[in-house]
Amino acid sequence: MGLTAQSTGIGALKEMLDIKMNPVDDIVVALAGNPNTGKSTVFNSLTGLNQHTGNWTGKTVTTAQGNYRFKDKNFILVDLPGTYSLLSNSVEEEIARDFICFGNPGATVVVTDATCLERNLNLVLQILEITDKVVVCVNLMDEARRKKIQIDLNKLSELLGVPVVGTNARSGDGLEELMDAVYKVSANEISTEPVIIQYNSHTEEILQDIERKIKRYADDRINSRWVSLKLIDGEKTILNSINKYLGLDLAVQLNEEFENLRDQIVSSIVKLAESISSQVVYTQNQKHNELDRRIDDILTSKIFGIPAMIALLGVIFWITIEGANIPSDAIANVLFGIEDKLTKLFTIYNLPKWLHGVLVLGMYRTLAWVVSVMLPPMAIFFPLFTFLEDLGYLPRVAFNLDNFFKKACAHGKQALTMCMGFGCNAAGVIGCRIIDSPRERLIAVITNFFVPCNGRFPTLIAISTIFIAGTSSGKIQSVIAALTITIVIVLGVLMTLLASKILSKTVLKGIPSSFALELPPYRKPQIGRIIVRSIFDRTIFVLGRAVMVAAPAGLFIWIMANMNIKGISLLDHSAGFLEPFANLLGMDGYILMAFILGLPANEIVMPIIIMSYMAAGSMLELDNLEALRNLLISHGWTWLTAVNVMLFCLMHFPCATTLLTIRKETKSWKWTLVSFLVPTAAGITATFVVTQIVRLLGLV
Amino acid sequence: MKENIVSLDMIPCGKRAKVKELTSVGNLRRRMLDLGLIIGTIVESLRKSPSGDPTAYEIRGAVIALRSEEASKIMVELI
Ligand SMILES: Nc1nc2c(ncn2[C@@H]2O[C@H](COP(=O)(O)OP(=O)(O)OP(=O)(O)O)[C@@H](O)[C@H]2O)c(=O)[nH]1
Ligand SMILES: [Mg+2]
């Protein structure tokens, strides 16, 4: 769930791809490394910023930058997406590669995972081929210690020919030393002598031949040995990047023979990594992964895997709903108490009635409703979800669900982008970059809206609590509500699969591409940080956005409700216009209008419905959920209405921010339109069918 | 000897095998190489996902899930 001030909403649109190159005395430091090795955690610790971290591959898909000072210099740190190698496969790997190769950083820190050093060394060696200004950071030293893995850092440094620092990015151990090493490397105080990977004589021959030719064009601007290697590799995007950033016009004739050379090159690197690792890593306990395996035996087992997943989701919703009841009431009491005081104030100062209407009944009341209903569930749900993410559960979800996605001709990592959508669909859409194949990425983008984001959760929670579960009492009520929401989510997943399948059989025809998903070791979540971060970054931020949209919307609705044309308010006119269509879908004109007006932000759909009802007649004091229930019933809501509103909430047009993000990510209005139409069509169909069947059977 | 060589997806859970050949090409081959799958790499089959596919393998200290389509393009020898 990648949701920060930067990655959500409008901020998400401002891609941070083009790094502002520094003025003369700043030093740019690139943070590279395999996925999930703690790059963002190092970044946060050094800069004091809050890039989101999570225990899964591909958490960061855009670059972020921040500053830190060390001694007399200012360093600009660039957090790159994780990559296994520099031979690009997907968009985010290309970003990382281009930055290291062409961004000309003063130093590159390669963050590696101490518990999986051998694989990580692959990338280290590849980076050493490009630049000698490298510091290797062996992170997760605490996890290694826990698993009784010892690493001889001095020996490693000797073998690699660059400084090596062991760190625990969470606690900050070793970061001082890391900054020192970066300082010295960038200032040329330590001269590094990176290992040179020797290829077999045949490869070397060809390599040197090409290198000679390259040197003529590229001068010293780029490591010509490296460029030659990449040319042999035949990777077109690398060639494009070389030409683009260095203003060259290179082209290669690809030989059949090169295909073999390429394997040769990779093998040499992998073998060197293997040999280095065997000299510096001591594993005392061969069974150090035993616990992880046992947990996985349950969480991904044939029998319990999927039920456990659904049960976990249900429990999270139950805790959220049960836990949110008390603070919700308390907050509502306080906020509506303030409303009374405000009203008194208006009477004392004899302010005009319309002003009271606009400000208090229109704006303030909507705000109070949004805050008291949305704040508590978000403050509980986000930390719980982040907990699972930090633990490393999300990749297991993708593992469990992959086969379904394969059958839908989609990518297994779509499950991960779905999980990000829980936070914010715009963030989910950006997260789709972890999917390499353009076809499958598009599918993931178009169907992302089928998972309800935090803007829609409160609506679902409120309706299921007061309506579906409303008649039962006490404890049972929250269980039924949680169950309802779980069903809604499962339905959303099924719709995602169905829509993906339909898309890949029609406009996005194709076969599933390759899939390789890393299942990282479980790591102990940082409880304290989770709570603080989810409250500040997510809850407050989302609430802020809701409040910003809700206030003007409240005003707008109040004005519409109080402007009369021929004795009927503007609001009623519009609702009346939508009524016939809405009726077919088992809703009413006000509801449909609320969804349309909710385009800027889905958070305000429920408040708009309530405001229109209140404005349209009975001015209810809405100080608890019971009153809300009565209000809805007095406007003709039945359980069918509630079901339809929940269905439509799950499936309608994405909010404006998401749409703009889709446009940005796909660079196409056509696919943006498709993303608009697909969930909308699904929602209209679903509500229509449900309504007609229920009515036909005479159930309401 | 040849008879011992099977594709990785045929390896039962809990068994280890040594990579003999990669039959994939292009991007997929590259992905596999990036993960450290070269000739001679030892791979352990760990578990299947609830619906039987993909399968999780331990490759050079990391756990990687591969679909049967990918695994069938890696020829291995049981050890
Ligand atoms: N125990 C421990 N956990 C760490 C350490 N560093 C990072 N983590 C955790 O490891 C996980 C991954 O960290 P991130 O910083 O998101 O990793 P990343 O390299 O940015 O990952 P991508 O963006 O996917 O490439 C998070 O859950 C962190 O809390 C460490 O030194 N010790
Ligand atoms: Mg990251």
Short mmCIF file of N, CA, C and O in Angstrom, two decimals, chain A residues 84-85 87-90 93 115-116 118-119 122 233 235 259 262-263 266-267 270-271 274 289 293 296-297 300-302 305-306 399-400 402-406 410-412 436 512-519, chain B residues 14 22 24-42 44-71 73:
data_model
loop_
_atom_site.label_atom_id
_atom_site.label_comp_id
_atom_site.label_asym_id
_atom_site.label_seq_id
_atom_site.Cartn_x
_atom_site.Cartn_y
_atom_site.Cartn_z
N TYR A 84 17.52 -6.49 -9.88
CA TYR A 84 18.38 -7.66 -9.76
C TYR A 84 19.64 -7.50 -10.58
O TYR A 84 20.68 -8.04 -10.29
N SER A 85 19.51 -6.80 -11.69
CA SER A 85 20.68 -6.57 -12.52
C SER A 85 20.48 -5.26 -13.24
O SER A 85 19.49 -4.58 -13.06
N LEU A 87 20.53 -5.08 -16.53
CA LEU A 87 20.04 -5.38 -17.88
C LEU A 87 18.54 -5.22 -17.80
O LEU A 87 17.88 -6.05 -17.22
N SER A 88 18.03 -4.14 -18.34
CA SER A 88 16.67 -3.77 -17.97
C SER A 88 15.64 -4.79 -18.43
O SER A 88 15.72 -5.37 -19.50
N ASN A 89 14.70 -5.05 -17.57
CA ASN A 89 13.56 -5.88 -17.89
C ASN A 89 12.27 -5.10 -17.76
O ASN A 89 11.32 -5.32 -18.45
N SER A 90 12.25 -4.22 -16.79
CA SER A 90 11.01 -3.48 -16.58
C SER A 90 11.32 -2.01 -16.39
O SER A 90 12.47 -1.62 -16.21
N GLU A 93 13.43 -0.92 -13.47
CA GLU A 93 14.84 -1.31 -13.53
C GLU A 93 15.60 -0.39 -14.46
O GLU A 93 16.76 -0.06 -14.25
N THR A 115 21.62 -11.48 4.50
CA THR A 115 21.16 -12.86 4.60
C THR A 115 21.11 -13.54 3.24
O THR A 115 20.77 -14.70 3.13
N CYS A 116 21.43 -12.78 2.18
CA CYS A 116 21.37 -13.36 0.85
C CYS A 116 22.46 -12.71 0.00
O CYS A 116 22.22 -12.20 -1.08
N GLU A 118 25.16 -13.65 -1.64
CA GLU A 118 25.65 -14.16 -2.91
C GLU A 118 24.89 -13.57 -4.09
O GLU A 118 25.47 -13.05 -5.04
N ARG A 119 23.57 -13.65 -4.03
CA ARG A 119 22.76 -13.14 -5.13
C ARG A 119 22.97 -11.64 -5.29
O ARG A 119 23.04 -11.11 -6.40
N ASN A 122 25.95 -10.19 -7.32
CA ASN A 122 25.77 -10.06 -8.76
C ASN A 122 25.65 -8.63 -9.24
O ASN A 122 26.33 -8.19 -10.16
N ASP A 233 25.62 -7.67 -25.25
CA ASP A 233 24.41 -8.14 -24.62
C ASP A 233 23.20 -7.91 -25.50
O ASP A 233 22.17 -8.56 -25.36
N GLU A 235 21.10 -5.51 -25.65
CA GLU A 235 19.89 -4.95 -25.05
C GLU A 235 19.57 -3.61 -25.72
O GLU A 235 20.32 -2.66 -25.61
N GLU A 259 24.50 -14.32 -28.65
CA GLU A 259 23.60 -14.99 -27.70
C GLU A 259 24.39 -15.87 -26.72
O GLU A 259 24.14 -15.88 -25.53
N ARG A 262 26.56 -13.82 -24.33
CA ARG A 262 25.79 -13.18 -23.28
C ARG A 262 25.71 -14.11 -22.06
O ARG A 262 25.94 -13.68 -20.92
N ASP A 263 25.40 -15.36 -22.30
CA ASP A 263 25.37 -16.33 -21.21
C ASP A 263 26.72 -16.42 -20.53
O ASP A 263 26.83 -16.49 -19.32
N VAL A 266 27.20 -13.42 -18.21
CA VAL A 266 26.45 -13.54 -16.96
C VAL A 266 27.05 -14.63 -16.08
O VAL A 266 27.23 -14.45 -14.88
N SER A 267 27.39 -15.75 -16.69
CA SER A 267 27.95 -16.85 -15.90
C SER A 267 29.22 -16.43 -15.18
O SER A 267 29.43 -16.76 -14.02
N VAL A 270 28.19 -14.40 -12.18
CA VAL A 270 27.56 -15.22 -11.14
C VAL A 270 28.61 -16.09 -10.44
O VAL A 270 28.60 -16.23 -9.22
N LYS A 271 29.51 -16.62 -11.22
CA LYS A 271 30.54 -17.49 -10.60
C LYS A 271 31.47 -16.71 -9.70
O LYS A 271 31.86 -17.17 -8.64
N GLU A 274 29.73 -16.08 -6.57
CA GLU A 274 29.69 -17.31 -5.79
C GLU A 274 31.02 -17.51 -5.06
O GLU A 274 31.05 -17.80 -3.87
N ASN A 289 16.37 -20.95 7.96
CA ASN A 289 15.10 -20.52 7.39
C ASN A 289 13.93 -21.38 7.82
O ASN A 289 12.82 -21.25 7.32
N ARG A 293 9.83 -21.27 6.79
CA ARG A 293 9.24 -22.36 6.02
C ARG A 293 8.01 -22.89 6.72
O ARG A 293 7.01 -23.21 6.09
N ASP A 296 5.19 -20.54 6.25
CA ASP A 296 4.70 -20.66 4.87
C ASP A 296 3.93 -21.95 4.66
O ASP A 296 2.99 -22.00 3.87
N ASP A 297 4.32 -22.99 5.38
CA ASP A 297 3.59 -24.25 5.25
C ASP A 297 2.11 -24.05 5.57
O ASP A 297 1.24 -24.71 5.01
N THR A 300 0.57 -20.70 3.02
CA THR A 300 0.42 -20.95 1.58
C THR A 300 0.08 -22.42 1.33
O THR A 300 0.30 -22.94 0.25
N SER A 301 -0.48 -23.08 2.34
CA SER A 301 -0.77 -24.50 2.17
C SER A 301 -1.98 -24.70 1.26
O SER A 301 -2.80 -23.81 1.06
N LYS A 302 -2.04 -25.89 0.74
CA LYS A 302 -3.10 -26.23 -0.19
C LYS A 302 -4.48 -26.01 0.42
O LYS A 302 -5.37 -25.44 -0.18
N GLY A 305 -4.22 -22.15 2.79
CA GLY A 305 -3.70 -20.93 2.19
C GLY A 305 -4.75 -19.88 1.89
O GLY A 305 -4.70 -18.77 2.42
N ILE A 306 -5.72 -20.25 1.08
CA ILE A 306 -6.71 -19.24 0.68
C ILE A 306 -7.71 -18.93 1.79
O ILE A 306 -7.96 -17.75 2.06
N PHE A 399 1.47 -15.11 -4.30
CA PHE A 399 1.82 -16.52 -4.54
C PHE A 399 0.55 -17.38 -4.55
O PHE A 399 0.34 -18.20 -5.44
N ASN A 400 -0.31 -17.14 -3.57
CA ASN A 400 -1.56 -17.92 -3.48
C ASN A 400 -2.48 -17.67 -4.67
O ASN A 400 -3.18 -18.56 -5.13
N ASP A 402 -1.70 -16.41 -7.70
CA ASP A 402 -1.12 -16.32 -9.04
C ASP A 402 -1.82 -17.19 -10.07
O ASP A 402 -2.07 -16.76 -11.19
N ASN A 403 -2.17 -18.39 -9.67
CA ASN A 403 -2.76 -19.29 -10.66
C ASN A 403 -4.05 -18.72 -11.24
O ASN A 403 -4.35 -18.90 -12.42
N PHE A 404 -4.81 -18.03 -10.40
CA PHE A 404 -6.06 -17.42 -10.90
C PHE A 404 -5.73 -16.33 -11.91
O PHE A 404 -6.40 -16.18 -12.93
N PHE A 405 -4.70 -15.58 -11.59
CA PHE A 405 -4.32 -14.53 -12.53
C PHE A 405 -3.78 -15.12 -13.83
O PHE A 405 -4.02 -14.59 -14.90
N LYS A 406 -3.08 -16.22 -13.69
CA LYS A 406 -2.58 -16.86 -14.90
C LYS A 406 -3.75 -17.30 -15.78
O LYS A 406 -3.75 -17.09 -16.99
N ALA A 410 -3.33 -12.92 -16.92
CA ALA A 410 -2.77 -11.70 -16.36
C ALA A 410 -1.54 -12.05 -15.54
O ALA A 410 -1.16 -13.21 -15.44
N HIS A 411 -0.95 -11.03 -14.95
CA HIS A 411 0.31 -11.24 -14.25
C HIS A 411 0.07 -11.45 -12.75
O HIS A 411 -0.75 -10.77 -12.15
N GLY A 412 0.83 -12.37 -12.15
CA GLY A 412 0.66 -12.67 -10.73
C GLY A 412 0.94 -11.47 -9.84
O GLY A 412 0.37 -11.34 -8.76
N ASP A 436 6.29 -6.20 -15.90
CA ASP A 436 7.11 -5.88 -17.09
C ASP A 436 6.32 -5.78 -18.38
O ASP A 436 6.53 -4.90 -19.19
N PRO A 512 -0.05 -15.11 -21.08
CA PRO A 512 0.64 -14.62 -19.89
C PRO A 512 2.14 -14.57 -20.12
O PRO A 512 2.70 -15.46 -20.77
N SER A 513 2.78 -13.53 -19.61
CA SER A 513 4.23 -13.44 -19.77
C SER A 513 4.90 -14.17 -18.62
O SER A 513 4.25 -14.84 -17.84
N SER A 514 6.19 -14.02 -18.53
CA SER A 514 6.91 -14.78 -17.49
C SER A 514 6.66 -14.18 -16.12
O SER A 514 6.25 -13.04 -15.96
N PHE A 515 6.94 -14.98 -15.14
CA PHE A 515 6.63 -14.59 -13.78
C PHE A 515 7.71 -15.11 -12.85
O PHE A 515 8.01 -16.29 -12.85
N ALA A 516 8.33 -14.26 -12.12
CA ALA A 516 9.26 -14.70 -11.09
C ALA A 516 9.07 -13.77 -9.91
O ALA A 516 9.29 -12.58 -10.02
N LEU A 517 8.59 -14.33 -8.82
CA LEU A 517 8.26 -13.50 -7.68
C LEU A 517 9.09 -13.94 -6.49
O LEU A 517 9.15 -15.12 -6.16
N GLU A 518 9.71 -12.97 -5.85
CA GLU A 518 10.52 -13.32 -4.70
C GLU A 518 9.64 -13.36 -3.45
O GLU A 518 8.82 -12.47 -3.23
N LEU A 519 9.79 -14.41 -2.66
CA LEU A 519 9.09 -14.48 -1.37
C LEU A 519 10.13 -14.18 -0.29
O LEU A 519 10.92 -15.04 0.08
N GLY B 14 10.76 -30.52 -1.91
CA GLY B 14 11.71 -31.02 -0.93
C GLY B 14 12.97 -31.58 -1.57
O GLY B 14 13.93 -31.89 -0.88
N LEU B 22 19.47 -24.03 -19.79
CA LEU B 22 18.30 -23.15 -19.86
C LEU B 22 17.80 -23.19 -21.30
O LEU B 22 18.57 -22.93 -22.22
N SER B 24 15.09 -21.44 -22.30
CA SER B 24 14.35 -20.22 -22.64
C SER B 24 15.24 -19.28 -23.44
O SER B 24 16.46 -19.45 -23.48
N VAL B 25 14.60 -18.30 -24.07
CA VAL B 25 15.37 -17.31 -24.83
C VAL B 25 14.95 -15.91 -24.43
O VAL B 25 13.98 -15.73 -23.71
N GLY B 26 15.69 -14.95 -24.93
CA GLY B 26 15.31 -13.55 -24.80
C GLY B 26 15.18 -13.10 -23.36
O GLY B 26 15.99 -13.44 -22.51
N ASN B 27 14.13 -12.32 -23.12
CA ASN B 27 13.94 -11.68 -21.83
C ASN B 27 13.82 -12.67 -20.68
O ASN B 27 14.34 -12.45 -19.59
N LEU B 28 13.12 -13.75 -20.94
CA LEU B 28 12.92 -14.75 -19.89
C LEU B 28 14.25 -15.35 -19.47
O LEU B 28 14.55 -15.50 -18.29
N ARG B 29 15.06 -15.67 -20.46
CA ARG B 29 16.37 -16.24 -20.18
C ARG B 29 17.17 -15.27 -19.32
O ARG B 29 17.79 -15.65 -18.34
N ARG B 30 17.10 -14.02 -19.69
CA ARG B 30 17.82 -12.99 -18.95
C ARG B 30 17.35 -12.92 -17.49
O ARG B 30 18.15 -12.83 -16.57
N ARG B 31 16.03 -12.94 -17.31
CA ARG B 31 15.46 -12.94 -15.96
C ARG B 31 16.03 -14.09 -15.13
O ARG B 31 16.41 -13.91 -13.98
N MET B 32 16.06 -15.25 -15.74
CA MET B 32 16.54 -16.43 -15.03
C MET B 32 18.02 -16.27 -14.68
O MET B 32 18.44 -16.56 -13.58
N LEU B 33 18.78 -15.76 -15.64
CA LEU B 33 20.20 -15.54 -15.39
C LEU B 33 20.40 -14.53 -14.26
O LEU B 33 21.24 -14.70 -13.39
N ASP B 34 19.58 -13.47 -14.28
CA ASP B 34 19.66 -12.44 -13.24
C ASP B 34 19.47 -13.03 -11.86
O ASP B 34 20.00 -12.53 -10.88
N LEU B 35 18.64 -14.06 -11.77
CA LEU B 35 18.38 -14.66 -10.47
C LEU B 35 19.53 -15.57 -10.05
O LEU B 35 19.49 -16.18 -8.99
N GLY B 36 20.52 -15.68 -10.91
CA GLY B 36 21.67 -16.52 -10.58
C GLY B 36 21.51 -17.94 -11.06
O GLY B 36 22.22 -18.83 -10.62
N LEU B 37 20.56 -18.17 -11.95
CA LEU B 37 20.36 -19.52 -12.49
C LEU B 37 21.29 -19.73 -13.68
O LEU B 37 20.97 -19.33 -14.80
N ILE B 38 22.45 -20.31 -13.41
CA ILE B 38 23.34 -20.65 -14.52
C ILE B 38 23.61 -22.14 -14.41
O ILE B 38 23.19 -22.78 -13.45
N ILE B 39 24.31 -22.65 -15.38
CA ILE B 39 24.60 -24.08 -15.35
C ILE B 39 25.41 -24.40 -14.09
O ILE B 39 26.38 -23.72 -13.77
N GLY B 40 24.92 -25.39 -13.35
CA GLY B 40 25.61 -25.77 -12.14
C GLY B 40 24.95 -25.26 -10.86
O GLY B 40 25.28 -25.69 -9.77
N THR B 41 24.02 -24.28 -11.00
CA THR B 41 23.34 -23.76 -9.82
C THR B 41 22.47 -24.84 -9.19
O THR B 41 21.77 -25.57 -9.89
N ILE B 42 22.49 -24.91 -7.85
CA ILE B 42 21.66 -25.88 -7.15
C ILE B 42 20.33 -25.22 -6.77
O ILE B 42 20.32 -24.11 -6.25
N GLU B 44 16.44 -25.84 -4.95
CA GLU B 44 15.60 -26.73 -4.16
C GLU B 44 14.14 -26.36 -4.37
O GLU B 44 13.77 -25.20 -4.31
N SER B 45 13.33 -27.37 -4.63
CA SER B 45 11.90 -27.11 -4.79
C SER B 45 11.28 -27.09 -3.39
O SER B 45 11.41 -28.05 -2.64
N LEU B 46 10.62 -25.98 -3.04
CA LEU B 46 10.14 -25.85 -1.66
C LEU B 46 8.68 -26.22 -1.50
O LEU B 46 8.31 -27.08 -0.73
N ARG B 47 7.82 -25.54 -2.23
CA ARG B 47 6.38 -25.82 -2.07
C ARG B 47 5.60 -25.32 -3.26
O ARG B 47 6.05 -24.44 -3.99
N LYS B 48 4.42 -25.90 -3.43
CA LYS B 48 3.53 -25.44 -4.48
C LYS B 48 2.50 -24.50 -3.89
O LYS B 48 2.17 -24.60 -2.71
N SER B 49 1.99 -23.57 -4.68
CA SER B 49 0.95 -22.68 -4.17
C SER B 49 -0.34 -23.49 -4.06
O SER B 49 -0.44 -24.57 -4.63
N PRO B 50 -1.34 -22.96 -3.33
CA PRO B 50 -2.55 -23.75 -3.06
C PRO B 50 -3.15 -24.40 -4.30
O PRO B 50 -3.64 -25.52 -4.24
N SER B 51 -3.10 -23.72 -5.43
CA SER B 51 -3.73 -24.32 -6.60
C SER B 51 -2.74 -25.10 -7.47
O SER B 51 -3.03 -25.42 -8.60
N GLY B 52 -1.56 -25.37 -6.92
CA GLY B 52 -0.63 -26.25 -7.62
C GLY B 52 0.40 -25.54 -8.47
O GLY B 52 1.38 -26.12 -8.91
N ASP B 53 0.19 -24.30 -8.74
CA ASP B 53 1.12 -23.52 -9.55
C ASP B 53 1.00 -22.06 -9.11
O ASP B 53 -0.11 -21.65 -8.81
N PRO B 54 2.01 -21.31 -9.01
CA PRO B 54 3.43 -21.56 -9.20
C PRO B 54 4.05 -22.39 -8.07
O PRO B 54 3.37 -22.76 -7.13
N THR B 55 5.35 -22.62 -8.20
CA THR B 55 6.09 -23.35 -7.19
C THR B 55 7.21 -22.46 -6.67
O THR B 55 7.79 -21.70 -7.44
N ALA B 56 7.47 -22.56 -5.36
CA ALA B 56 8.55 -21.76 -4.78
C ALA B 56 9.83 -22.57 -4.76
O ALA B 56 9.82 -23.73 -4.36
N TYR B 57 10.91 -21.96 -5.20
CA TYR B 57 12.21 -22.62 -5.23
C TYR B 57 13.20 -21.81 -4.42
O TYR B 57 13.11 -20.58 -4.38
N GLU B 58 14.13 -22.51 -3.82
CA GLU B 58 15.23 -21.78 -3.20
C GLU B 58 16.38 -21.72 -4.20
O GLU B 58 16.87 -22.74 -4.66
N ILE B 59 16.73 -20.48 -4.56
CA ILE B 59 17.81 -20.28 -5.52
C ILE B 59 18.84 -19.36 -4.91
O ILE B 59 18.53 -18.20 -4.62
N ARG B 60 20.00 -19.84 -4.68
CA ARG B 60 21.08 -19.03 -4.10
C ARG B 60 20.64 -18.23 -2.88
O ARG B 60 20.86 -17.03 -2.80
N GLY B 61 19.97 -18.90 -1.96
CA GLY B 61 19.63 -18.26 -0.70
C GLY B 61 18.34 -17.45 -0.73
O GLY B 61 17.89 -16.96 0.29
N ALA B 62 17.73 -17.26 -1.89
CA ALA B 62 16.48 -16.52 -1.95
C ALA B 62 15.35 -17.47 -2.36
O ALA B 62 15.60 -18.48 -3.01
N VAL B 63 14.14 -17.13 -1.94
CA VAL B 63 13.00 -17.97 -2.32
C VAL B 63 12.27 -17.29 -3.49
O VAL B 63 11.82 -16.15 -3.37
N ILE B 64 12.20 -17.97 -4.60
CA ILE B 64 11.62 -17.38 -5.80
C ILE B 64 10.50 -18.29 -6.30
O ILE B 64 10.67 -19.51 -6.40
N ALA B 65 9.34 -17.68 -6.59
CA ALA B 65 8.24 -18.47 -7.13
C ALA B 65 8.28 -18.40 -8.65
O ALA B 65 8.41 -17.32 -9.23
N LEU B 66 8.21 -19.55 -9.30
CA LEU B 66 8.18 -19.60 -10.76
C LEU B 66 6.94 -20.35 -11.22
O LEU B 66 6.54 -21.34 -10.60
N ARG B 67 6.33 -19.90 -12.28
CA ARG B 67 5.21 -20.63 -12.86
C ARG B 67 5.75 -21.87 -13.58
O ARG B 67 6.93 -21.90 -13.97
N SER B 68 4.89 -22.83 -13.81
CA SER B 68 5.36 -24.07 -14.44
C SER B 68 5.91 -23.79 -15.84
O SER B 68 6.86 -24.43 -16.28
N GLU B 69 5.36 -22.75 -16.53
CA GLU B 69 5.88 -22.42 -17.85
C GLU B 69 7.36 -22.06 -17.79
O GLU B 69 8.14 -22.44 -18.66
N GLU B 70 7.72 -21.29 -16.74
CA GLU B 70 9.13 -20.89 -16.63
C GLU B 70 9.97 -22.09 -16.21
O GLU B 70 11.04 -22.33 -16.78
N ALA B 71 9.48 -22.79 -15.20
CA ALA B 71 10.27 -23.89 -14.65
C ALA B 71 10.50 -24.98 -15.70
O ALA B 71 11.52 -25.66 -15.69
N LYS B 73 11.27 -24.62 -18.57
CA LYS B 73 12.34 -24.26 -19.48
C LYS B 73 13.70 -24.28 -18.81
O LYS B 73 14.66 -23.68 -19.28
#
